[in-house]
Tab-separated table of C-alpha atoms in Angstrom:
chain	number	residue	atom	x	y	z
A	1	UNK	CA	183.998	122.381	72.186
A	2	UNK	CA	183.676	119.044	74.411
A	3	UNK	CA	180.183	117.406	74.017
A	4	UNK	CA	178.363	114.122	74.194
A	5	UNK	CA	175.572	112.642	72.061
A	6	UNK	CA	173.066	109.960	73.113
A	7	UNK	CA	171.294	109.572	69.958
A	8	UNK	CA	168.377	107.456	71.214
A	9	UNK	CA	165.893	109.539	73.631
A	10	UNK	CA	164.020	106.461	74.462
A	11	UNK	CA	164.360	102.974	74.144
A	12	UNK	CA	161.951	100.098	74.813
A	13	UNK	CA	163.223	96.252	75.025
A	14	UNK	CA	161.685	93.005	76.006
A	15	UNK	CA	162.889	91.344	79.745
A	16	UNK	CA	166.006	89.014	78.568
A	17	UNK	CA	166.502	90.369	75.531
A	18	UNK	CA	170.087	92.394	74.970
A	19	UNK	CA	170.383	96.187	75.389
A	20	UNK	CA	172.872	98.724	73.831
A	21	UNK	CA	172.879	102.342	74.334
A	22	UNK	CA	174.730	104.463	72.002
A	23	UNK	CA	177.135	107.452	73.441
A	24	UNK	CA	179.515	109.364	70.630
A	25	UNK	CA	181.460	112.309	72.281
A	26	UNK	CA	183.612	115.130	70.917
A	27	UNK	CA	186.691	115.975	72.600
A	28	UNK	CA	190.153	117.089	71.530
A	29	UNK	CA	192.135	114.408	73.773
A	30	UNK	CA	191.478	111.107	75.107
A	31	UNK	CA	188.226	111.380	77.125
A	32	UNK	CA	187.490	110.191	80.516
A	33	UNK	CA	184.057	108.395	79.948
A	34	UNK	CA	181.417	107.435	82.402
A	35	UNK	CA	177.919	106.017	82.377
A	36	UNK	CA	175.628	106.739	85.127
A	37	UNK	CA	172.105	105.764	85.816
A	38	UNK	CA	169.171	107.268	86.955
A	39	UNK	CA	166.101	106.010	88.596
A	40	UNK	CA	163.209	108.053	88.819
A	41	UNK	CA	163.373	110.620	91.614
A	42	UNK	CA	167.054	109.498	92.373
A	43	UNK	CA	170.478	110.293	92.202
A	44	UNK	CA	172.743	109.537	89.638
A	45	UNK	CA	174.390	106.071	90.314
A	46	UNK	CA	178.052	105.345	88.814
A	47	UNK	CA	177.765	102.241	86.593
A	48	UNK	CA	181.300	102.209	85.186
A	49	UNK	CA	183.942	104.614	83.743
A	50	UNK	CA	186.932	104.082	81.309
A	51	UNK	CA	190.355	105.965	81.795
A	52	UNK	CA	192.688	104.499	80.078
A	53	UNK	CA	193.664	100.666	79.149
A	54	UNK	CA	191.624	97.947	78.360
A	55	UNK	CA	188.793	99.478	75.848
A	56	UNK	CA	186.187	97.014	77.423
A	57	UNK	CA	185.069	97.729	80.603
A	58	UNK	CA	183.131	96.135	83.153
A	59	UNK	CA	180.534	97.819	85.308
A	60	UNK	CA	178.181	97.075	87.824
A	61	UNK	CA	174.800	95.021	87.512
A	62	UNK	CA	176.084	93.363	84.469
A	63	UNK	CA	176.970	96.090	82.245
A	64	UNK	CA	179.735	96.612	80.088
A	65	UNK	CA	181.011	99.501	77.680
A	66	UNK	CA	183.669	99.674	75.141
A	67	UNK	CA	185.532	102.490	73.950
A	68	UNK	CA	186.493	102.880	70.182
A	69	UNK	CA	188.519	105.770	69.684
A	70	UNK	CA	187.980	105.605	65.793
A	71	UNK	CA	184.180	106.075	66.159
A	72	UNK	CA	184.452	108.356	69.314
A	73	UNK	CA	181.925	106.176	71.069
A	74	UNK	CA	181.343	104.584	74.093
A	75	UNK	CA	178.240	102.246	74.051
A	76	UNK	CA	177.210	100.672	77.271
A	77	UNK	CA	175.585	96.817	76.740
A	78	UNK	CA	173.719	94.386	78.736
A	79	UNK	CA	173.593	90.515	77.457
A	80	UNK	CA	169.995	90.211	79.231
A	81	UNK	CA	167.778	93.208	80.393
A	82	UNK	CA	165.927	92.834	83.712
A	83	UNK	CA	162.619	94.993	84.377
A	84	UNK	CA	164.615	96.735	87.222
A	85	UNK	CA	166.759	98.245	84.598
A	86	UNK	CA	164.236	100.435	83.345
A	87	UNK	CA	165.583	103.985	84.192
A	88	UNK	CA	167.391	106.772	82.365
A	89	UNK	CA	171.066	106.051	81.382
A	90	UNK	CA	173.319	109.122	81.058
A	91	UNK	CA	176.968	109.016	79.100
A	92	UNK	CA	179.273	111.909	80.663
A	93	UNK	CA	182.539	112.804	79.607
A	94	UNK	CA	185.264	114.436	82.073
A	95	UNK	CA	186.982	117.144	80.394
A	96	UNK	CA	190.712	117.819	82.058
A	97	UNK	CA	191.574	121.363	83.678
A	98	UNK	CA	195.044	121.824	84.598
A	99	UNK	CA	195.971	118.100	85.494
A	100	UNK	CA	192.827	117.935	87.664
A	101	UNK	CA	189.339	115.997	86.135
A	102	UNK	CA	187.373	119.066	85.990
A	103	UNK	CA	183.505	119.043	85.507
A	104	UNK	CA	181.593	116.443	83.758
A	105	UNK	CA	179.550	116.916	80.633
A	106	UNK	CA	176.336	114.788	80.231
A	107	UNK	CA	174.585	113.654	77.039
A	108	UNK	CA	170.817	114.029	77.173
A	109	UNK	CA	169.936	110.858	78.456
A	110	UNK	CA	168.347	107.811	77.029
A	111	UNK	CA	165.212	106.550	78.871
A	112	UNK	CA	165.006	102.640	78.961
A	113	UNK	CA	161.770	100.899	78.974
A	114	UNK	CA	161.525	97.166	80.004
A	115	UNK	CA	158.509	95.231	78.730
A	116	UNK	CA	157.720	91.962	80.354
B	1	UNK	CA	179.628	102.534	102.341
B	2	UNK	CA	179.180	106.138	103.043
B	3	UNK	CA	177.688	108.147	100.433
B	4	UNK	CA	177.089	111.965	99.576
B	5	UNK	CA	174.620	113.397	101.833
B	6	UNK	CA	172.443	116.363	100.555
B	7	UNK	CA	169.886	118.212	102.770
B	8	UNK	CA	167.176	119.129	102.420
B	9	UNK	CA	165.754	116.348	100.031
B	10	UNK	CA	163.003	118.455	99.087
B	11	UNK	CA	162.336	122.325	99.308
B	12	UNK	CA	159.512	124.426	98.330
B	13	UNK	CA	160.176	128.270	98.098
B	14	UNK	CA	158.381	131.271	96.638
B	15	UNK	CA	159.552	133.509	93.950
B	16	UNK	CA	162.049	135.926	95.379
B	17	UNK	CA	163.251	134.256	98.443
B	18	UNK	CA	166.396	132.541	99.441
B	19	UNK	CA	167.344	129.142	100.008
B	20	UNK	CA	170.416	127.180	101.090
B	21	UNK	CA	171.363	123.606	99.964
B	22	UNK	CA	173.998	121.824	101.848
B	23	UNK	CA	176.264	118.794	100.586
B	24	UNK	CA	178.270	116.429	102.610
B	25	UNK	CA	180.764	114.691	100.778
B	26	UNK	CA	182.173	111.159	101.186
B	27	UNK	CA	184.781	111.293	103.928
B	28	UNK	CA	188.233	111.723	102.855
B	29	UNK	CA	187.062	113.514	99.506
B	30	UNK	CA	188.034	116.908	98.998
B	31	UNK	CA	186.359	117.871	96.142
B	32	UNK	CA	182.589	118.585	95.736
B	33	UNK	CA	180.448	119.461	92.347
B	34	UNK	CA	177.326	121.014	91.907
B	35	UNK	CA	174.736	120.427	89.324
B	36	UNK	CA	171.543	121.460	88.439
B	37	UNK	CA	168.893	118.853	86.726
B	38	UNK	CA	165.888	120.908	85.108
B	39	UNK	CA	162.950	118.750	84.313
B	40	UNK	CA	163.651	116.378	81.505
B	41	UNK	CA	167.237	117.680	81.362
B	42	UNK	CA	170.529	116.516	81.692
B	43	UNK	CA	172.667	117.679	84.430
B	44	UNK	CA	174.283	121.096	83.981
B	45	UNK	CA	177.656	121.966	85.927
B	46	UNK	CA	177.492	124.761	88.273
B	47	UNK	CA	180.217	124.852	90.248
B	48	UNK	CA	183.136	122.717	92.030
B	49	UNK	CA	185.711	123.487	94.948
B	50	UNK	CA	189.109	121.883	95.589
B	51	UNK	CA	190.504	122.423	99.219
B	52	UNK	CA	187.633	124.998	100.208
B	53	UNK	CA	188.802	126.891	96.920
B	54	UNK	CA	186.530	127.390	94.053
B	55	UNK	CA	188.055	125.153	90.951
B	56	UNK	CA	185.937	125.504	88.249
B	57	UNK	CA	182.854	127.509	87.396
B	58	UNK	CA	180.007	126.527	84.918
B	59	UNK	CA	176.409	128.061	84.445
B	60	UNK	CA	175.798	129.108	87.754
B	61	UNK	CA	173.688	132.369	87.714
B	62	UNK	CA	175.015	135.512	89.728
B	63	UNK	CA	172.090	135.033	92.414
B	64	UNK	CA	173.949	132.152	93.387
B	65	UNK	CA	176.866	131.652	95.499
B	66	UNK	CA	178.356	128.434	96.934
B	67	UNK	CA	181.480	127.717	99.473
B	68	UNK	CA	183.120	124.803	101.115
B	69	UNK	CA	183.803	124.841	104.307
B	70	UNK	CA	186.442	123.640	106.633
B	71	UNK	CA	185.182	120.375	107.090
B	72	UNK	CA	184.581	119.874	103.328
B	73	UNK	CA	180.961	120.214	103.036
B	74	UNK	CA	179.513	122.589	100.493
B	75	UNK	CA	176.348	125.053	100.844
B	76	UNK	CA	174.840	126.198	97.658
B	77	UNK	CA	172.990	129.846	98.669
B	78	UNK	CA	170.243	130.650	95.911
B	79	UNK	CA	168.878	134.331	96.314
B	80	UNK	CA	166.124	135.840	94.640
B	81	UNK	CA	164.397	132.377	93.625
B	82	UNK	CA	162.723	132.441	90.002
B	83	UNK	CA	160.355	130.001	88.815
B	84	UNK	CA	162.923	128.349	86.239
B	85	UNK	CA	164.994	127.654	89.164
B	86	UNK	CA	163.006	124.511	89.755
B	87	UNK	CA	165.213	121.758	89.396
B	88	UNK	CA	166.984	118.903	91.081
B	89	UNK	CA	170.423	120.006	92.327
B	90	UNK	CA	172.959	117.447	92.948
B	91	UNK	CA	176.067	117.358	94.786
B	92	UNK	CA	178.976	115.029	93.530
B	93	UNK	CA	182.446	114.575	95.384
B	94	UNK	CA	185.520	113.044	94.287
B	95	UNK	CA	189.076	112.739	95.810
B	96	UNK	CA	191.519	114.668	93.883
B	97	UNK	CA	195.129	113.074	93.820
B	98	UNK	CA	197.599	115.620	93.290
B	99	UNK	CA	199.209	115.591	89.877
B	100	UNK	CA	197.327	112.560	88.525
B	101	UNK	CA	193.539	112.352	86.811
B	102	UNK	CA	191.721	109.463	88.379
B	103	UNK	CA	188.952	111.287	90.059
B	104	UNK	CA	185.370	109.672	89.700
B	105	UNK	CA	182.727	111.319	90.700
B	106	UNK	CA	179.895	110.011	93.341
B	107	UNK	CA	176.550	111.548	93.560
B	108	UNK	CA	174.496	112.408	96.118
B	109	UNK	CA	170.566	111.772	96.155
B	110	UNK	CA	169.973	115.837	94.911
B	111	UNK	CA	167.776	118.548	96.585
B	112	UNK	CA	164.204	118.875	94.589
B	113	UNK	CA	163.691	122.579	94.858
B	114	UNK	CA	160.296	123.571	93.941
B	115	UNK	CA	159.792	127.564	93.337
B	116	UNK	CA	156.030	128.952	93.358
């Protein structure tokens, strides 16, 4: 069965430091991978997505993610974290049903706190 | 740019009451997804519609029903509400290109339902 694992429930980094959020997936074929961010009490905002092609994808707000098939990973990175990045981050995989994307399966999320 | 609209944003109901949540997708989007996010949980897929027909079904209770209308908006009807139904309900929309798998789901701000 398809699944997404985010091993880190909570991460704290200092403002200006680099960030890497881990995401591993289990999927029978090439997945469609997404990172969403959720601020407290808010909806889910798409940061970036991977469908095919270049394995390093750029997103909004200075985020990037790298798809590594050999490691079944899609880790999210940012070289310098800003206080406004404090939020919860969800990795998701889009299974394919009959040629359409179907629903998303989410990881449990990683809560990011940023120290001044 | 226009986003997904959900109404109401907040809803308080008592046990055994009914509730109706509405979702207005991004213009030209033809697919709607419903997700439920319990407190501290990841979003769980409930149901989706494409061109007014049910497309996929997830962990939606029998007490819930949904439909998509001719203008592509969707409503989630919830009856015999239980305390455990208290959650954030997200709607997402996408544009499903026939024969292609290029959907990206864009999420609304959610409806926060509290059942007392």
